[in-house]
Coordinates of C-alpha atoms in Angstrom, one line a residue:
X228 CA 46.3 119.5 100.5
X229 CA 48.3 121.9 102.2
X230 CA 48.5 125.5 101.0
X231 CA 51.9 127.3 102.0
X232 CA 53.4 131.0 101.4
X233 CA 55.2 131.3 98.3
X234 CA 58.4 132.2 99.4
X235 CA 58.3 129.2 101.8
X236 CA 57.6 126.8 98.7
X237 CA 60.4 128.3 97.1
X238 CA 62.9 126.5 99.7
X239 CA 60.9 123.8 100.7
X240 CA 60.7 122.9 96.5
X241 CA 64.7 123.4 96.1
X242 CA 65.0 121.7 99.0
X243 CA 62.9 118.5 97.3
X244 CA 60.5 118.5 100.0
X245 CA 57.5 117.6 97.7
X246 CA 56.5 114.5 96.0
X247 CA 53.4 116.3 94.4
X248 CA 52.4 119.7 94.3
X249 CA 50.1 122.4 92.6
X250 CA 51.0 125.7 91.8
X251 CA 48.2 128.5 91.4
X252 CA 47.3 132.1 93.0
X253 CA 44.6 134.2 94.2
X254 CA 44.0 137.7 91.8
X255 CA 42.4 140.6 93.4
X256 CA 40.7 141.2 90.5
X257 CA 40.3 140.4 87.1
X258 CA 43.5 142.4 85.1
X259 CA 46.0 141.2 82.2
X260 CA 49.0 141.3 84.0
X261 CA 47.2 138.2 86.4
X262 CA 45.5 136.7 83.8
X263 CA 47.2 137.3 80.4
X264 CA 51.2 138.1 81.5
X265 CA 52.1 134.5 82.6
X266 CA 50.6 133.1 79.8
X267 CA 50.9 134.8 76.6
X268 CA 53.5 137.9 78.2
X269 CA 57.0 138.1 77.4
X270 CA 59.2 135.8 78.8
X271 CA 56.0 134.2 80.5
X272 CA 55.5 131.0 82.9
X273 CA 54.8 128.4 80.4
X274 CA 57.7 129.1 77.9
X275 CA 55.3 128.7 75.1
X276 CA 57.5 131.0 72.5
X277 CA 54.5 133.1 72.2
X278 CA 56.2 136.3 71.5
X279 CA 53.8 139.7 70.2
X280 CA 55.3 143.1 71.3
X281 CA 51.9 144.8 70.6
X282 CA 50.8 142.7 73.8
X283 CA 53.2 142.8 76.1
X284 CA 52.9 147.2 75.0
X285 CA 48.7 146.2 76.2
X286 CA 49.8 144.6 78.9
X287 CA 52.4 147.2 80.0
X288 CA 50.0 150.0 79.3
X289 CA 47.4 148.3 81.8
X290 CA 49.6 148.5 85.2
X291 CA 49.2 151.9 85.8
X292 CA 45.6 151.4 86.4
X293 CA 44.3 150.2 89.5
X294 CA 40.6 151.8 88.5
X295 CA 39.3 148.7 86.3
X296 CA 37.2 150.8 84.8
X297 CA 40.0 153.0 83.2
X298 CA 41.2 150.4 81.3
X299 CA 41.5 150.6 77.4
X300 CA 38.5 149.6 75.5
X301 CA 37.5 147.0 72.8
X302 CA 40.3 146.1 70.5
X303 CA 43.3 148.0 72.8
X304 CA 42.8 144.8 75.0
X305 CA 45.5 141.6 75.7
X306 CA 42.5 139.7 74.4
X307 CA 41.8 140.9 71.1
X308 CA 45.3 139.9 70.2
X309 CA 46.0 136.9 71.6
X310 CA 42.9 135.0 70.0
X311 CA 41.5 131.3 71.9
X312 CA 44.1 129.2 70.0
X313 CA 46.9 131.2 71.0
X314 CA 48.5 128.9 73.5
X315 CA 49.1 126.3 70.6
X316 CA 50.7 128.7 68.0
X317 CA 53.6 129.8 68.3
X318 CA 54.0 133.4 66.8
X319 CA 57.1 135.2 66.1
X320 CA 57.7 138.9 64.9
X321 CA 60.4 140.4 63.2
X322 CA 62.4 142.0 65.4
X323 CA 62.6 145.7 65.4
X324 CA 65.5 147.7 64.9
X325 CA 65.8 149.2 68.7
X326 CA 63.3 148.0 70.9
X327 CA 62.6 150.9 73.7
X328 CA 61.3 149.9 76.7
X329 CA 57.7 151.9 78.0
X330 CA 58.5 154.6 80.4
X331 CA 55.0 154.0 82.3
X332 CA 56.6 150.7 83.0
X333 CA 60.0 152.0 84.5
X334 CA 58.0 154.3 86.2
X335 CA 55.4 151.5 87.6
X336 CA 59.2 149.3 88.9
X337 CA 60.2 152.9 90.9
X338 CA 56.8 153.3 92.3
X339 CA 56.8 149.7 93.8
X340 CA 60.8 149.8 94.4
X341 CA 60.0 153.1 96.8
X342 CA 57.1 152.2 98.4
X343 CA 58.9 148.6 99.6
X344 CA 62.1 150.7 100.9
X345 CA 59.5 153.2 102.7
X346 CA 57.8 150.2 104.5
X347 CA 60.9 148.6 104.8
X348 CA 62.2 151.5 107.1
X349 CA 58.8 152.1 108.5
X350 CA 57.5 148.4 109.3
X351 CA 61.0 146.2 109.5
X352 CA 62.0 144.1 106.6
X353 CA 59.8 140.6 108.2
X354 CA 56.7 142.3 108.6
X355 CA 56.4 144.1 105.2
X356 CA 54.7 141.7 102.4
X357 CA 54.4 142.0 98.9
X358 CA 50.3 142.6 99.5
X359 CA 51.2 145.8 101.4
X360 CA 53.6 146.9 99.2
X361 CA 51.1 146.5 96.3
X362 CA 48.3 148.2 98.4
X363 CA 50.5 151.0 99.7
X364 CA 51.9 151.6 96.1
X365 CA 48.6 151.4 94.3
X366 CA 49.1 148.7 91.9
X367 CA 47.7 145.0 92.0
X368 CA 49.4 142.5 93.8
X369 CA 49.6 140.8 90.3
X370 CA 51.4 143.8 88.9
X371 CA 54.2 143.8 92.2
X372 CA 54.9 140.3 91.1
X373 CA 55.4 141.3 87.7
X374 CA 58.5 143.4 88.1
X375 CA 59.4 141.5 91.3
X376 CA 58.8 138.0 92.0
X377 CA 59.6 137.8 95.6
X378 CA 60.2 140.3 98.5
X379 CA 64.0 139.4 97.9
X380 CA 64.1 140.5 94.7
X381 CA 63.3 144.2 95.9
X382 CA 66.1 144.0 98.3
X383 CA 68.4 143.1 94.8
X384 CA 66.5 146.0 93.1
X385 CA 67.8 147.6 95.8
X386 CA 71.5 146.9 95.5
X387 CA 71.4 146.8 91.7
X388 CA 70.2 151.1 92.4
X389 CA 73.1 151.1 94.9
X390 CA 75.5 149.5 92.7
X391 CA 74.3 152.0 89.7
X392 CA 74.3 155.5 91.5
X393 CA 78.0 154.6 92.9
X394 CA 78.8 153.9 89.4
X395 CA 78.1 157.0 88.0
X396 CA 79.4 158.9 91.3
X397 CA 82.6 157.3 90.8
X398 CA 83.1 158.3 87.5
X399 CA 85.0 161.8 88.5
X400 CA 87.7 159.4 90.9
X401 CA 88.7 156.8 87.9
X402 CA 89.0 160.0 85.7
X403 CA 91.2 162.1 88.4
X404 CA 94.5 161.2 90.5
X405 CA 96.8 158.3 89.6
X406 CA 97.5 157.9 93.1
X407 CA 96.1 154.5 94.8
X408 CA 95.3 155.7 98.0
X409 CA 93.5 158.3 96.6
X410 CA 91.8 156.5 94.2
X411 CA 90.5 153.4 97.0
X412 CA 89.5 157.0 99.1
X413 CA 87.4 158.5 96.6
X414 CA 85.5 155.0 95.7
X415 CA 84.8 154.1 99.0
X416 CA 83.5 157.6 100.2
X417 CA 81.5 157.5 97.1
X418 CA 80.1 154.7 98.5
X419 CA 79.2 156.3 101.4
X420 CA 77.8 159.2 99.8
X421 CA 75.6 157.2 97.5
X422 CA 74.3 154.9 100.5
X423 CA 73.5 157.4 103.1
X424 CA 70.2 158.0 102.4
X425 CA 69.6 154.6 103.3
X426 CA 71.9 154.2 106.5
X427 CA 68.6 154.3 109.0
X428 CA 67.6 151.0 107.7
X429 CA 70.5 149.3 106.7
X430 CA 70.2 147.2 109.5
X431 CA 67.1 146.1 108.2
X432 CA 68.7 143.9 105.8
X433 CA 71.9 142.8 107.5
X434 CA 70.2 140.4 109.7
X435 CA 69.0 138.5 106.7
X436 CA 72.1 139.3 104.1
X437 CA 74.5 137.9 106.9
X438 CA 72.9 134.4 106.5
X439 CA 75.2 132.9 103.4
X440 CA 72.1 130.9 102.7
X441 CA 69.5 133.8 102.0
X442 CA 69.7 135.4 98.4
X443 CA 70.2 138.5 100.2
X444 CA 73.6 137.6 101.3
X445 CA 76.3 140.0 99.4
X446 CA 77.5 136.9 98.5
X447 CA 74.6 135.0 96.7
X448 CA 74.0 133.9 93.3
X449 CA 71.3 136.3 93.6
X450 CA 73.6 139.3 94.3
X451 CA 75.8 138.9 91.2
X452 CA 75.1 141.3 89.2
X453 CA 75.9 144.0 91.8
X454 CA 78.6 142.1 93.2
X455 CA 80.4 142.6 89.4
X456 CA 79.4 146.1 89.2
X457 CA 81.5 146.3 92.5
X458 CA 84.2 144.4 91.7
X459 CA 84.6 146.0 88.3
X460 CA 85.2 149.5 90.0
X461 CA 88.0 148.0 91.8
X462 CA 89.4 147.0 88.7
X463 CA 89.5 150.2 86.8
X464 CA 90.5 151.9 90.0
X465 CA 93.6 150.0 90.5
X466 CA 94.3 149.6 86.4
X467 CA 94.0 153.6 86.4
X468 CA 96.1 154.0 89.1
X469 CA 100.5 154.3 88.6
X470 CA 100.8 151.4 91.0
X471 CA 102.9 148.5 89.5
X472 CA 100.7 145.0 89.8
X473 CA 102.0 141.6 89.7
X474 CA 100.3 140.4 86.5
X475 CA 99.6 137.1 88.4
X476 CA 97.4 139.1 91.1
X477 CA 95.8 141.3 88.5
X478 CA 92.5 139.4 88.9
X479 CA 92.6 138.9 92.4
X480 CA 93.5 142.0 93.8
X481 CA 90.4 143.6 92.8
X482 CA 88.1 141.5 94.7
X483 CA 90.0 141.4 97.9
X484 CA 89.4 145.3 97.2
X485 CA 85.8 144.6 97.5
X486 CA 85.8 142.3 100.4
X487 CA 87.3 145.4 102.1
X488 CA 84.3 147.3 101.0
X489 CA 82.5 144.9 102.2
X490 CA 84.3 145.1 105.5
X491 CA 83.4 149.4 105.3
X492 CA 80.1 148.1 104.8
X493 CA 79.1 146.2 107.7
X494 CA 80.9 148.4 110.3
X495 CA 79.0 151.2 108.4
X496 CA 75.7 149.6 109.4
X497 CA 76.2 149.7 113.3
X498 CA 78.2 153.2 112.8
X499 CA 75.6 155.9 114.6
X500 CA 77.8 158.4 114.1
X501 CA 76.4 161.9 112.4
X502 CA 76.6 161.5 108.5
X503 CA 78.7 158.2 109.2
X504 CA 81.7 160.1 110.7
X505 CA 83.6 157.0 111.6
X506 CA 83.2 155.0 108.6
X507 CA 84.2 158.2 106.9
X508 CA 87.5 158.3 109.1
X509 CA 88.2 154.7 108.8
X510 CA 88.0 154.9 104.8
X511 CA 90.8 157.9 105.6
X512 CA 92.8 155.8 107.9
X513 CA 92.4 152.6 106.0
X514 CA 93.0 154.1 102.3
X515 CA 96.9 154.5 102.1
X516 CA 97.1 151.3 104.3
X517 CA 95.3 149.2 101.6
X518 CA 97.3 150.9 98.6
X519 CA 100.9 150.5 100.3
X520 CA 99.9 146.1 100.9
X521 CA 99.2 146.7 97.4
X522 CA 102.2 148.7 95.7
X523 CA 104.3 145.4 98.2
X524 CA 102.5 142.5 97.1
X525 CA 103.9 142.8 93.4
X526 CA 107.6 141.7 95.2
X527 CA 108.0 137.9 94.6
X528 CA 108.0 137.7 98.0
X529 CA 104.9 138.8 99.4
X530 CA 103.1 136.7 96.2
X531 CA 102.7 133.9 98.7
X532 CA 101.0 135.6 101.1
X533 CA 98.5 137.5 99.1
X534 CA 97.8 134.2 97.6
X535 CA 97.4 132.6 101.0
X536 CA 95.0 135.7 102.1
X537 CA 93.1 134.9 99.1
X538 CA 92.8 131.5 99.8
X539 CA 91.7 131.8 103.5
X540 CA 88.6 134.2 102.8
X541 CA 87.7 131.7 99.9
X542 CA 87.3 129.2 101.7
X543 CA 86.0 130.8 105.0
X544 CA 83.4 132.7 103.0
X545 CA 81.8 130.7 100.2
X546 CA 81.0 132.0 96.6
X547 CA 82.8 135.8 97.6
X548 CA 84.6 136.0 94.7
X549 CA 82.5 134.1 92.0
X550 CA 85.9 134.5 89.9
X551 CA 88.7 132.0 89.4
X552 CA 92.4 133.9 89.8
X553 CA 95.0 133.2 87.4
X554 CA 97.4 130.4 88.6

């Protein structure tokens, strides 16, 4: 038997590599979230329909502590709920009214989610692994694979922070000036506002993300849900606006929009420029350029070649739009 890295079974498995296999890990010690989460947890590995929101609170309650001996005593414990012949019942509650998520739990996800991005900058991207992450944020390695199953999955944490901070800074532009250019101006700089903390190791990820095979990739299955946060600013940012659209391009404009950010994106990688001057002038240069193709492409003319656009960077860039445009 050969033991391999998890990430690498991951593709080797989807790739149908293996005939036979075993599945199992190594805990650093003895703690619910290794022992009990994957089996009686919420949402947990065997999909058992075991379902108790007093343990997955226990459970929850037990990642803050990396001292073992801190942990809560006789009868606060996953155990004493989930009794030996748990695994063959299958228990449901009723459901509450509002269920609220625990705060030292959202706390516990930032913790990990800032102590990856440190190393990240600090180590490079390849060299960081979920065990130092874990060590370096003070939790189990058990608990880092809790809230993120794979070193990937911090990268979309990542974007999924990105893709909420612009979405709130951006809130001001869709509420101001009808004008186009102004509006693609204010979303993209807000962009670059919201990112710049992270410009020094952007480049990190690009080496991975630019592979249309790594989950990383803008472009991914994996990056969906920010790639719609995206793409939905570009919608209200041109349905706000008092440009005239086509009604046939209404749901393709927008995400040509956000190939362009996408565009601002990797040339704002490389840019070494103070505060990212350049990618700051090109969103002032590019701006009015963008709106004008826009304000034109709603002539019966031009409908063509918009649609021909389209088309190419389709098929030239697989998955990009995740959307089907109206015929």
């Amino acid at each position: 038997m050969k033991a391999v890295e998890w990430q690498t079974f991951q593709k080797e498995y989807a790739a149908g590599k293996y005939d036979m296999y075993t599945v199992g890990w190594l805990p650093d010690y003895p703690d619910p979230d290794t022992f009990s989460q994957p089996l009686v947890g919420r949402e947990n590995s065997l999909h058992n329909g075991y379902t108790s929101k007093k343990m997955d609170r226990l459970i929850s309650s037990t990642l803050e502590y990396s001292d073992r001996s801190r942990m809560p005593g006789p009868g606060a414990r996953p155990g004493d709920v989930a009794g030996p012949d748990t695994l063959g019942t299958v228990v449901k509650e009723e459901k509450d009214v509002k269920e609220v998520k625990a705060p030292k739990s959202e706390q516990t996800r930032t913790l990990i989610l800032e102590t990856a991005l440190r190393l990240f900058q600090e180590r490079g991207y390849d060299k960081t692994t979920m065990r130092a992450i874990a060590q370096e944020a003070g939790v189990s390695v058990g608990n880092a694979y809790y809230y993120f199953s794979s070193k990937e999955h911090l990268v979309q944490g990542f974007y999924d922070r990105i893709a909420a901070e612009h979405e709130a800074a951006v809130q001001p532009v869709l509420a101001g000036d009808k004008d186009l250019a102004e509006r693609i101006r204010g979303v993209l700089l807000c962009w670059l506002d919201v990112a710049e903390p992270y410009h020094r190791f952007a480049a990190q990820f690009f080496k991975n993300a630019a592979d249309p095979e790594s989950p990383l990739s803008p472009f991914s299955p994996d990056s969906v849900s920010a790639r719609e946060a995206a793409i939905s600013i570009h919608e209200r940012c041109l349905a706000g606006s008092g440009t005239k659209v086509d009604p046939e391009l209404a749901d393709l404009l927008p995400q040509l929009m956000w190939l362009n950010q996408m565009g601002l994106v990797l040339y704002w990688v490389y840019d070494r420029t103070d505060d990212a001057e350049r990618s700051r002038r090109l969103v002032e240069r590019i701006s009015p350029i963008i709106a004008r193709a826009i304000a034109l492409s709603r002539f019966r003319v031009l409908r063509p070649l918009v649609r021909q656009v389209y088309e190419v960077l389709e098929e030239f860039l697989p998955g990009a739009t995740g959307r089907t445009p109206a015929k």
